[in-house]
Coordinates of C-alpha atoms in Angstrom, one line a residue:
Chain P
M1 CA -6.1 -7.5 -24.2
T2 CA -7.1 -4.9 -26.4
G3 CA -10.4 -3.9 -24.8
A4 CA -7.4 -3.1 -21.6
F5 CA -5.9 -0.3 -25.1
Q6 CA -9.3 1.3 -25.3
K7 CA -10.3 0.9 -21.7
A8 CA -7.4 2.6 -20.7
F9 CA -7.6 5.5 -23.4
D10 CA -10.9 5.6 -22.6
L11 CA -10.5 6.5 -18.5
L12 CA -7.6 9.0 -19.2
F13 CA -10.1 10.8 -21.3
S14 CA -13.4 10.9 -19.0
G15 CA -11.9 12.5 -16.5
D16 CA -12.6 10.4 -14.0
A17 CA -13.3 12.4 -10.7
Q18 CA -11.6 9.5 -8.7
L19 CA -9.1 8.3 -11.4
W20 CA -7.7 11.7 -10.8
N21 CA -7.8 11.6 -7.6
I22 CA -5.9 8.5 -7.8
V23 CA -3.0 9.5 -9.8
S24 CA -2.5 12.5 -7.6
V25 CA -1.9 10.7 -5.1
T26 CA 0.2 8.2 -6.9
M27 CA 2.2 10.9 -8.0
R28 CA 2.3 12.6 -4.9
M29 CA 3.9 9.8 -2.8
T30 CA 6.2 8.9 -5.0
L31 CA 7.8 11.9 -6.5
T32 CA 7.9 12.6 -2.2
S33 CA 9.5 8.8 -1.1
S34 CA 12.1 9.1 -4.1
I35 CA 12.7 12.4 -3.7
A36 CA 13.2 11.9 0.9
A37 CA 15.7 8.1 -0.9
L38 CA 18.2 10.1 -3.1
L39 CA 18.1 12.7 -0.5
L40 CA 19.2 10.2 2.9
G41 CA 20.1 7.1 0.6
A42 CA 23.0 9.0 -1.7
P43 CA 25.5 10.8 0.7
L44 CA 24.7 7.0 2.9
G45 CA 26.4 5.8 -0.2
V46 CA 29.3 8.7 -1.0
L47 CA 29.8 7.3 2.7
Y48 CA 30.1 3.9 2.3
A49 CA 32.6 4.4 -0.3
A50 CA 34.3 7.8 0.1
T51 CA 35.3 7.1 3.8
R52 CA 36.8 4.5 6.2
F53 CA 35.3 4.3 9.3
P54 CA 35.1 1.3 11.7
G55 CA 32.0 -1.0 11.2
R56 CA 32.3 0.1 7.5
K57 CA 32.3 -3.1 6.1
I58 CA 29.2 -4.1 8.5
L59 CA 26.9 -1.5 7.3
I60 CA 27.5 -2.2 3.7
V61 CA 25.8 -5.7 4.4
I62 CA 23.9 -4.9 6.0
N63 CA 23.3 -1.9 3.4
R64 CA 22.9 -4.7 1.0
T65 CA 20.1 -7.2 2.9
L66 CA 18.1 -4.3 3.5
M67 CA 17.6 -3.5 -0.6
G68 CA 15.5 -7.6 -0.4
L69 CA 13.9 -6.2 2.3
P70 CA 10.7 -6.9 0.5
P71 CA 7.6 -4.4 0.5
V72 CA 5.4 -7.0 2.9
V73 CA 7.6 -6.8 5.7
C74 CA 8.0 -3.7 5.3
G75 CA 4.1 -2.9 5.2
L76 CA 3.5 -5.2 7.4
L77 CA 6.7 -3.8 9.9
C78 CA 5.0 -0.1 10.0
Y79 CA 1.6 -1.5 9.7
M80 CA 2.8 -2.7 13.2
L81 CA 4.6 0.0 14.3
F82 CA 1.8 2.9 13.2
S83 CA -1.3 0.4 14.1
G84 CA -3.8 2.0 16.9
V85 CA -2.3 -0.4 19.5
G86 CA 0.9 -0.2 17.8
P87 CA 4.4 1.9 19.5
L88 CA 4.1 5.0 17.3
R89 CA -0.2 5.5 17.9
E90 CA 0.2 8.9 18.6
L91 CA 1.7 10.3 15.5
K92 CA -1.6 8.9 14.0
L93 CA 0.0 8.3 10.3
L94 CA -1.7 4.6 10.0
F95 CA -4.5 5.3 6.7
T96 CA -2.3 8.2 5.4
V97 CA -0.3 9.3 2.9
T98 CA 2.5 10.4 4.5
G99 CA 2.6 6.7 6.1
M100 CA 3.4 5.1 3.0
I101 CA 5.8 7.9 2.5
I102 CA 7.4 6.7 5.4
A103 CA 7.3 2.8 4.7
Q104 CA 8.6 3.5 1.2
V105 CA 12.2 5.9 2.3
I106 CA 12.4 2.6 4.1
L107 CA 12.3 0.8 1.3
I108 CA 14.0 2.7 -0.8
T109 CA 17.0 4.5 1.3
P110 CA 19.0 1.6 1.3
I111 CA 18.0 1.7 -2.6
A112 CA 20.4 4.3 -3.4
A113 CA 23.1 4.6 -0.9
G114 CA 24.1 1.4 -2.3
S115 CA 23.3 1.5 -6.7
M116 CA 25.3 5.2 -5.5
E117 CA 28.3 2.8 -3.0
T118 CA 28.2 1.2 -6.4
Y119 CA 29.0 3.5 -9.0
L120 CA 31.3 5.9 -6.6
S121 CA 33.6 2.8 -5.8
A122 CA 35.0 1.8 -8.7
I123 CA 35.7 5.8 -9.4
V124 CA 37.0 7.2 -5.7
G125 CA 41.0 5.6 -6.3
E126 CA 41.0 7.9 -9.5
I127 CA 39.3 11.0 -7.9
R128 CA 41.8 10.6 -4.5
E129 CA 44.6 10.0 -7.3
S130 CA 43.8 13.4 -8.9
A131 CA 41.9 15.0 -5.9
R132 CA 45.7 14.6 -4.6
G133 CA 47.7 16.2 -8.1
L134 CA 45.6 19.2 -7.9
R135 CA 46.5 18.8 -4.1
L136 CA 42.2 19.2 -3.2
S137 CA 40.9 19.6 0.8
G138 CA 38.5 17.2 1.9
G139 CA 35.5 19.4 1.2
K140 CA 36.5 19.7 -3.0
T141 CA 37.5 16.7 -3.1
L142 CA 33.5 15.5 -2.3
L143 CA 32.3 18.0 -4.2
L144 CA 34.3 16.8 -7.7
M145 CA 33.4 12.9 -6.9
L146 CA 29.8 14.6 -6.7
N147 CA 30.6 16.5 -10.5
E148 CA 31.8 12.9 -11.7
S149 CA 28.8 11.1 -10.4
K150 CA 25.7 13.4 -11.7
Y151 CA 25.4 10.6 -14.7
A152 CA 24.6 7.8 -11.8
L153 CA 22.8 10.1 -9.1
V154 CA 20.0 10.9 -12.5
S155 CA 20.3 6.5 -12.5
T156 CA 19.7 6.2 -9.0
Y157 CA 16.5 8.4 -8.5
L158 CA 15.3 6.3 -11.1
F159 CA 15.8 3.7 -9.5
G160 CA 14.4 4.5 -6.4
F161 CA 11.7 6.7 -8.3
A162 CA 10.7 3.0 -10.3
R163 CA 10.8 1.4 -7.1
A164 CA 8.1 3.8 -5.6
M165 CA 5.6 3.4 -8.1
A166 CA 5.5 0.3 -8.9
E167 CA 5.2 -1.0 -5.0
V168 CA 2.4 -2.4 -3.2
G169 CA 3.0 -4.4 -0.6
A170 CA 4.1 -1.8 1.8
V171 CA 1.6 0.5 0.7
S172 CA -1.3 -1.6 0.8
M173 CA -0.8 -3.1 4.0
V174 CA 0.3 1.0 5.7
G175 CA -2.4 2.5 3.2
G176 CA -4.9 0.5 3.9
A177 CA -6.4 1.4 -0.5
I178 CA -8.7 3.6 0.7
A179 CA -11.3 5.4 -1.2
Y180 CA -10.4 9.3 -2.0
K181 CA -7.6 9.5 0.8
T182 CA -4.5 6.1 -0.4
N183 CA -5.3 4.7 -2.9
V184 CA -3.0 4.5 -5.2
M185 CA -2.7 3.0 -8.7
T186 CA -1.1 -0.4 -8.1
T187 CA -3.2 -1.1 -4.6
A188 CA -6.4 0.4 -7.5
I189 CA -5.0 -2.5 -9.8
M190 CA -5.5 -5.0 -7.4
M191 CA -8.7 -3.9 -6.6
Y192 CA -9.9 -4.4 -9.9
T193 CA -8.2 -7.7 -9.8
N194 CA -10.3 -8.5 -6.9
R195 CA -13.1 -7.9 -7.7
G196 CA -12.4 -9.7 -11.3
D197 CA -12.5 -6.3 -13.8
F198 CA -8.4 -7.6 -15.2
T199 CA -9.5 -5.2 -17.7
L200 CA -9.7 -1.8 -15.8
G201 CA -6.8 -3.8 -13.6
L202 CA -5.0 -3.9 -17.0
A203 CA -5.9 -0.5 -18.5
L204 CA -4.6 1.3 -14.7
G205 CA -1.6 -0.4 -15.2
L206 CA -1.1 0.3 -18.5
L207 CA -1.5 4.3 -17.6
L208 CA 1.0 3.5 -14.6
L209 CA 4.1 3.0 -17.4
L210 CA 2.6 5.6 -19.3
I211 CA 3.6 8.2 -16.2
S212 CA 7.0 6.3 -15.7
L213 CA 7.6 6.4 -19.9
I214 CA 7.3 10.2 -18.9
V215 CA 9.4 10.5 -16.6
N216 CA 12.0 8.8 -17.8
V217 CA 12.1 10.3 -21.2
F218 CA 12.2 13.4 -18.3
A219 CA 15.3 12.1 -17.0
H220 CA 16.9 10.5 -20.9
L221 CA 17.0 14.3 -21.7
L222 CA 17.6 15.5 -18.2
Q223 CA 21.2 13.3 -18.5
R224 CA 22.3 13.3 -21.8
R225 CA 22.5 17.3 -21.0
R226 CA 24.6 16.5 -18.1
A227 CA 26.5 14.4 -19.4
Chain Y
M1 CA 21.1 5.8 -31.4
K2 CA 20.4 7.1 -27.8
K3 CA 17.2 9.2 -29.0
R4 CA 15.9 6.7 -31.9
I5 CA 15.1 4.6 -29.0
L6 CA 13.6 7.2 -27.6
L7 CA 11.7 8.4 -30.3
T8 CA 10.3 5.0 -31.7
A9 CA 8.9 4.5 -27.9
L10 CA 7.6 7.9 -28.1
A11 CA 6.2 7.0 -31.9
L12 CA 4.6 3.4 -30.2
M13 CA 2.9 4.8 -27.9
L14 CA 1.7 7.6 -30.6
A15 CA 0.3 4.9 -32.2
L16 CA -1.1 2.9 -30.0
S17 CA -2.8 5.7 -29.1
V18 CA -4.8 5.8 -32.8
F19 CA -5.8 2.7 -32.7
G20 CA -7.3 2.7 -28.8
C21 CA -8.9 6.3 -31.3
A22 CA -9.5 4.4 -34.2
K23 CA -10.8 1.1 -33.0
T24 CA -13.5 3.1 -30.6
T25 CA -14.5 6.0 -34.5
V26 CA -15.3 2.2 -36.0
T27 CA -17.4 1.4 -33.7
E28 CA -18.7 4.2 -33.0
E29 CA -20.0 4.4 -36.8
A30 CA -21.2 0.9 -36.9
T31 CA -23.7 0.7 -33.6
A32 CA -24.6 4.1 -35.5
E33 CA -25.7 2.9 -39.2
P34 CA -26.1 -1.3 -38.9
A35 CA -28.9 -1.1 -41.0
E36 CA -27.0 0.1 -44.5
T37 CA -23.5 -1.8 -43.9
A38 CA -25.1 -4.5 -42.8
E39 CA -23.8 -8.0 -44.4
P40 CA -24.1 -10.3 -41.8
V41 CA -20.0 -10.7 -41.5
V42 CA -20.5 -7.6 -40.1
M43 CA -23.2 -7.6 -38.3
E44 CA -22.3 -10.3 -35.6
Q45 CA -18.8 -8.6 -35.5
T46 CA -20.5 -5.7 -34.1
A47 CA -22.7 -7.3 -32.1
T48 CA -19.3 -9.6 -30.8
E49 CA -17.7 -5.6 -30.3
V50 CA -20.2 -3.2 -28.7
P51 CA -22.1 -5.8 -26.3
E52 CA -24.6 -2.3 -25.5
T53 CA -26.7 -3.0 -29.1
T54 CA -29.9 -5.0 -28.6
D55 CA -30.1 -8.8 -29.5
T56 CA -26.4 -9.2 -28.2
P57 CA -25.3 -12.1 -25.1
S58 CA -26.8 -10.8 -22.3
P59 CA -24.2 -11.2 -19.7
E60 CA -25.7 -14.2 -18.4
D61 CA -25.3 -15.9 -20.6
L62 CA -21.2 -15.2 -20.8
L63 CA -20.3 -16.9 -18.1
G64 CA -20.3 -20.8 -17.2
I65 CA -21.6 -20.4 -13.4
T66 CA -25.3 -20.1 -12.7
I67 CA -27.1 -20.1 -9.3
L68 CA -27.9 -23.8 -9.0
Y69 CA -28.9 -24.4 -4.5
E70 CA -30.5 -21.0 -3.1
Q71 CA -33.3 -19.7 -0.1
D72 CA -32.5 -22.8 2.4
D73 CA -32.5 -21.3 5.2
A74 CA -29.1 -22.9 6.6
M75 CA -28.2 -20.1 3.8
I76 CA -29.2 -17.0 5.7
N77 CA -26.9 -14.6 5.3
N78 CA -26.9 -12.0 8.7
Y79 CA -24.9 -8.4 8.2
S80 CA -23.8 -6.9 11.5
L81 CA -22.6 -3.9 13.5
L82 CA -19.8 -3.5 16.3
A83 CA -19.0 -0.1 17.4
V84 CA -15.4 -1.5 18.6
D85 CA -14.9 0.1 22.9
E86 CA -12.3 2.5 23.3
N87 CA -12.2 0.6 26.8
A88 CA -10.9 -2.8 25.4
P89 CA -8.8 -5.5 26.5
F90 CA -5.9 -3.6 23.5
V91 CA -2.6 -5.3 23.5
D92 CA 0.6 -4.9 22.0
A93 CA 2.8 -6.6 19.9
D94 CA 5.0 -8.2 23.0
G95 CA 1.0 -8.7 24.4
K96 CA 1.5 -5.8 26.8
S97 CA -2.0 -4.0 27.4
V98 CA -2.4 -0.8 26.1
D99 CA -4.5 2.2 27.0
D100 CA -4.8 4.7 25.5
V101 CA -6.2 3.2 21.6
A102 CA -7.7 6.3 20.2
L103 CA -11.3 6.0 18.6
N104 CA -13.6 7.9 17.4
T105 CA -16.9 6.3 19.5
V106 CA -19.1 9.4 19.0
G107 CA -18.4 9.0 15.1
A108 CA -19.2 5.4 15.1
K109 CA -22.3 5.4 16.9
A110 CA -23.1 8.1 15.1
L111 CA -22.8 5.6 11.7
I112 CA -24.9 3.1 13.6
D113 CA -27.7 5.4 14.1
W114 CA -28.0 6.3 10.6
M115 CA -27.3 2.5 9.3
L116 CA -30.4 1.4 12.2
G117 CA -32.2 4.3 10.8
D118 CA -35.6 4.3 8.6
E119 CA -33.5 6.3 6.0
A120 CA -31.6 4.1 5.3
T121 CA -33.2 1.9 6.0
E122 CA -35.1 2.6 3.2
L123 CA -31.6 2.6 1.4
I124 CA -30.7 -1.0 1.5
K125 CA -34.0 -2.2 1.4
N126 CA -34.0 -0.8 -2.5
Y127 CA -30.7 -1.0 -2.8
G128 CA -29.4 -2.7 -6.8
Y129 CA -33.3 -4.2 -7.7
D130 CA -33.3 -1.3 -10.5
E131 CA -30.2 -2.8 -11.4
Y132 CA -30.1 -6.9 -11.5
G133 CA -34.0 -7.0 -11.4
E134 CA -33.8 -8.5 -7.8
Y135 CA -33.2 -7.1 -4.7
L136 CA -29.4 -8.0 -3.6
F137 CA -30.3 -7.0 0.7
Y138 CA -32.6 -7.7 2.9
T139 CA -33.7 -5.8 6.6
K140 CA -34.7 -7.5 9.5
E141 CA -38.1 -7.4 10.8
D142 CA -37.0 -6.8 13.5
K143 CA -33.3 -5.2 13.4
P144 CA -32.6 -3.2 16.4
V145 CA -34.3 0.5 15.8
A146 CA -32.2 3.7 16.3
T147 CA -33.9 6.2 18.0
A148 CA -31.2 8.4 19.4
E149 CA -31.0 12.1 17.3
I150 CA -27.2 12.4 15.2
P151 CA -25.1 14.8 16.2
Q152 CA -23.6 17.4 12.9
A153 CA -19.7 16.1 13.2
T154 CA -16.8 18.0 14.2
D155 CA -13.2 18.5 13.5
E156 CA -12.7 16.0 16.2
T157 CA -15.4 13.0 15.3
K158 CA -14.7 14.0 11.6
T159 CA -13.5 11.0 10.8
I160 CA -14.6 7.5 10.6
R161 CA -12.8 3.7 10.3
L162 CA -14.7 1.0 8.7
S163 CA -14.0 -2.1 9.1
T164 CA -16.1 -4.2 6.0
T165 CA -16.4 -7.4 4.2
T166 CA -15.5 -7.4 0.6
S167 CA -19.2 -8.7 -0.1
V168 CA -20.4 -5.7 1.1
N169 CA -17.6 -3.3 -0.2
D170 CA -17.8 -5.7 -3.5
S171 CA -21.7 -5.4 -3.5
G172 CA -21.2 -1.5 -4.2
L173 CA -23.9 -1.3 -1.8
M174 CA -21.0 1.0 0.4
D175 CA -20.4 3.5 -2.3
Y176 CA -24.2 4.0 -1.9
L177 CA -25.2 3.9 1.7
L178 CA -21.8 6.8 2.9
P179 CA -22.7 9.6 0.6
V180 CA -25.8 10.3 1.8
F181 CA -24.8 10.3 5.4
E182 CA -21.6 12.6 4.7
S183 CA -23.4 15.3 2.9
E184 CA -25.9 15.6 5.4
Y185 CA -23.7 15.5 8.3
G186 CA -20.7 16.1 7.5
Y187 CA -18.6 13.1 8.6
N188 CA -15.8 11.3 6.0
V189 CA -16.4 8.0 6.4
E190 CA -13.1 5.7 5.9
V191 CA -14.2 1.9 4.9
S192 CA -11.0 -0.6 5.0
S193 CA -12.9 -3.9 3.4
A194 CA -11.9 -7.6 3.7
G195 CA -12.3 -10.9 5.0
T196 CA -14.4 -10.8 7.9
G197 CA -11.8 -12.6 9.8
K198 CA -8.4 -9.3 8.8
A199 CA -11.4 -6.9 9.3
I200 CA -12.4 -8.2 13.0
A201 CA -8.3 -7.7 13.1
A202 CA -7.5 -4.4 12.3
A203 CA -10.4 -3.9 15.3
K204 CA -8.5 -5.7 17.7
M205 CA -5.0 -3.5 16.7
G206 CA -7.6 -1.1 16.9
N207 CA -7.6 0.1 13.4
A208 CA -10.7 1.3 13.7
D209 CA -13.7 2.7 15.4
L210 CA -16.6 0.4 13.8
I211 CA -17.0 -3.0 11.7
L212 CA -19.7 -4.2 9.6
V213 CA -19.2 -8.1 9.3
H214 CA -20.8 -11.4 8.9
S215 CA -19.5 -14.8 10.6
K216 CA -21.9 -14.9 13.5
S217 CA -19.2 -17.3 15.4
Q218 CA -15.6 -15.4 14.8
E219 CA -18.1 -12.0 16.6
D220 CA -19.1 -13.7 18.7
V221 CA -15.1 -14.3 19.9
F222 CA -14.7 -10.5 19.6
V223 CA -17.7 -9.9 21.6
S224 CA -15.9 -12.2 24.0
D225 CA -13.2 -12.2 24.2
G226 CA -14.6 -8.0 25.6
F227 CA -13.7 -5.3 22.3
A228 CA -17.5 -4.6 21.3
K229 CA -19.7 -2.0 23.3
V230 CA -23.3 -1.5 24.2
L231 CA -24.4 1.6 22.6
E232 CA -26.8 3.5 24.4
G233 CA -29.5 3.4 23.7
Y234 CA -29.2 -1.1 21.9
D235 CA -28.8 -3.9 24.3
S236 CA -27.2 -5.8 22.2
E237 CA -23.4 -5.7 21.6
R238 CA -24.1 -7.3 17.8
L239 CA -26.6 -5.3 15.9
T240 CA -28.2 -7.7 13.0
F241 CA -29.7 -5.1 11.1
M242 CA -30.0 -7.2 7.5
Y243 CA -29.3 -10.1 5.6
N244 CA -29.5 -11.8 2.7
Y245 CA -29.0 -15.2 1.6
F246 CA -25.4 -17.7 0.7
V247 CA -26.3 -19.1 -3.3
L248 CA -24.2 -22.0 -3.9
V249 CA -23.0 -21.7 -7.5
G250 CA -22.0 -24.0 -10.0
P251 CA -21.0 -24.9 -13.8
K252 CA -24.7 -24.5 -16.3
D253 CA -24.1 -28.6 -16.4
D254 CA -24.0 -29.1 -13.1
P255 CA -22.2 -32.7 -13.8
A256 CA -22.8 -32.8 -9.3
Q257 CA -26.7 -31.9 -9.6
C258 CA -27.1 -30.0 -7.1
A259 CA -30.4 -28.2 -8.3
E260 CA -31.9 -31.5 -7.3
A261 CA -30.4 -31.4 -3.9
S262 CA -32.7 -32.3 -1.0
D263 CA -31.1 -30.1 1.3
V264 CA -27.1 -27.9 0.9
K265 CA -26.1 -29.8 3.3
D266 CA -26.1 -33.1 0.7
A267 CA -25.6 -30.7 -2.4
F268 CA -22.4 -30.1 -1.1
K269 CA -21.7 -33.9 -0.5
R270 CA -22.6 -34.5 -3.8
I271 CA -19.8 -32.5 -4.7
A272 CA -17.2 -33.9 -2.0
D273 CA -18.6 -37.6 -3.1
G274 CA -18.0 -36.8 -6.7
K275 CA -14.6 -34.7 -6.8
Y276 CA -15.9 -32.4 -8.0
P277 CA -14.2 -28.9 -8.5
F278 CA -14.9 -26.4 -5.4
V279 CA -13.1 -22.4 -5.3
S280 CA -13.0 -22.0 -1.7
R281 CA -12.8 -18.4 -0.2
G282 CA -10.0 -19.9 2.5
D283 CA -9.3 -16.2 4.3
L284 CA -11.6 -16.1 7.3
S285 CA -14.0 -14.2 6.0
G286 CA -18.1 -14.9 6.5
T287 CA -17.9 -17.2 2.8
H288 CA -15.0 -18.9 4.2
T289 CA -16.8 -19.7 8.0
K290 CA -20.1 -20.8 6.5
E291 CA -18.8 -23.0 4.0
I292 CA -17.1 -25.4 6.0
S293 CA -20.6 -24.8 7.9
L294 CA -21.7 -26.8 4.9
W295 CA -19.2 -29.9 4.4
P296 CA -19.5 -33.8 5.5
E297 CA -18.4 -33.4 8.8
E298 CA -16.2 -36.3 8.8
L299 CA -14.5 -34.9 6.0
G300 CA -12.7 -32.6 8.4
I301 CA -13.1 -29.3 6.9
T302 CA -11.9 -26.3 9.1
T303 CA -10.5 -22.7 8.1
E304 CA -6.8 -24.1 8.4
A305 CA -5.3 -24.9 4.3
S306 CA -3.7 -28.2 6.1
S307 CA -7.1 -29.2 6.4
V308 CA -7.6 -30.0 3.4
A309 CA -4.7 -31.4 2.0
D310 CA -6.0 -34.5 0.8
Y311 CA -7.8 -33.0 -0.9
S312 CA -6.7 -29.9 -3.3
E313 CA -6.9 -32.6 -6.3
W314 CA -10.8 -30.6 -6.4
Y315 CA -10.8 -28.8 -4.0
M316 CA -9.1 -24.9 -3.9
Y317 CA -8.0 -22.9 -1.2
S318 CA -7.3 -19.9 -2.3
N319 CA -7.1 -16.3 -0.3
A320 CA -9.2 -14.2 -2.1
G321 CA -11.6 -12.1 -2.1
M322 CA -15.5 -12.7 -3.9
G323 CA -14.9 -11.1 -7.0
V324 CA -11.1 -13.4 -7.6
C325 CA -13.6 -16.4 -6.7
L326 CA -16.1 -16.3 -8.7
T327 CA -13.9 -15.4 -12.0
M328 CA -11.8 -18.4 -10.9
A329 CA -14.2 -21.1 -10.5
N330 CA -15.7 -19.3 -13.9
E331 CA -12.6 -21.0 -15.2
M332 CA -12.4 -23.6 -14.5
D333 CA -15.7 -24.9 -14.5
A334 CA -15.9 -24.9 -11.0
Y335 CA -18.5 -25.1 -8.0
I336 CA -17.7 -21.7 -5.1
L337 CA -20.4 -20.3 -2.1
S338 CA -20.9 -16.7 -2.5
D339 CA -23.2 -14.6 -1.0
K340 CA -25.6 -13.5 -3.7
A341 CA -25.2 -10.0 -4.4
T342 CA -21.6 -10.3 -5.0
F343 CA -22.8 -13.1 -7.3
L344 CA -25.5 -10.7 -9.2
T345 CA -23.5 -7.7 -9.5
F346 CA -21.1 -10.3 -11.0
R347 CA -23.1 -12.0 -13.1
A348 CA -24.8 -8.3 -14.6
N349 CA -20.9 -7.5 -15.3
G350 CA -20.7 -9.9 -17.8
G351 CA -17.9 -11.5 -15.0
I352 CA -16.8 -8.7 -12.4
A353 CA -18.3 -8.1 -8.9
G354 CA -18.6 -4.3 -7.8

């Protein structure tokens, strides 16, 4: 086990080109997919929690089901769609980072929406009341609601970010783990494990955790200042 | 309170890094001047910590498994290249035919021409000899010969998708060959590796321009289904160009006495009779297909998991790559069929393939 720690540090300071490619592809994919999922999911969450429309409850149930969508099923679905014989073959998205991002957005958007819905539905009554008291318009009520949920937004984003970064099932199917192109940290860990190089796999895992720690520290500081 | 937790976390990371660095320095010092500080106990510790120094156990000794049976004609392992036909009867998930699958046939032909040419033949022949002291792959005497001139890549033909097996990729052969081809002709070869079964399935879904696999039975089906193409200048879809051997690997004390077997089928019979643990790839790879052809027929072992349900006490249907399976066999003192290249790299790296 200590071997893995040492290898992680050796790797970190070795300036290995392939490692940095893996890290940069991972970050590009994770940041894009988590931000896109937040931009799509958060308004959906507001919609679920703060408005009333027919079919809303069914949508919430569907959304909660999709929150449990196994990544590998999502990956398989995208693989079939983007495949050379799939209906979306014209887009040529199989084995590309864009394809991986799309798969991840499908995975994470319901999680972001669900998380916002859970938070907002608890406070929506109070906000409505104060808005009525202050005689705020609909638009201003929405703004007030978003202002009240800043803390939850950051948490929701971190959920999505963590899911995107740690997920392997979908990205390995859609990305194919091609070296210098679609190989991300989780698929690289799988690859090294497959070769029997458990130490290097664990070393990469530690680097992954380190990156996650840095992101979380920043987010935490941001959350404290805003909260 | 939160601040304190945060600080603790940071302190922990810092401590870890110091620990990591400290460990490196200690070992470096120890290797630099082992003679002076030498109490015998310390010497022994440095020996286990720094396997690069002399008088340490060779990687071979660290492993519990070794080659027990090899070089049998039944164990020959042929690798073939097949170009995917752009007019193949592709069908989508609903079985409807698809006639506009985008394939890079020009790029596939360029790579095949290069692989069958003199330069690659020479590279393949010598691969691994310096590192492992044995040749890992042999080129076939009667392999098809490339005559066409290889065109430089254009924007349209630049990306070549090669679907290959884990044994070719994990032995490091592709990392060694492809950069030469890429820098010379400007192509970019995207390699995805899986067992032969999966590699062929990917090609059938239009996700590969060519395949490099090693299972004759599966290749023949691929050809007869009309997915492969006879390239200009060749007379077959299946271009068998290199080979090596499968080897039967097992625990050094060889409880089934496979090393004394009269032929490879006898060796497998001994394992089955004694119910000694055996790790099967179980992933429809070329190695898996080869392995099931070596068991005594009355056992009825096929590629289906259900066919080995009765043997689960000793037969492990693992569904994993070669490296993982070798690690499993090593941990469990089990027998296993491996291609020689992957096993040699695995052994030389002290239990790591590739």
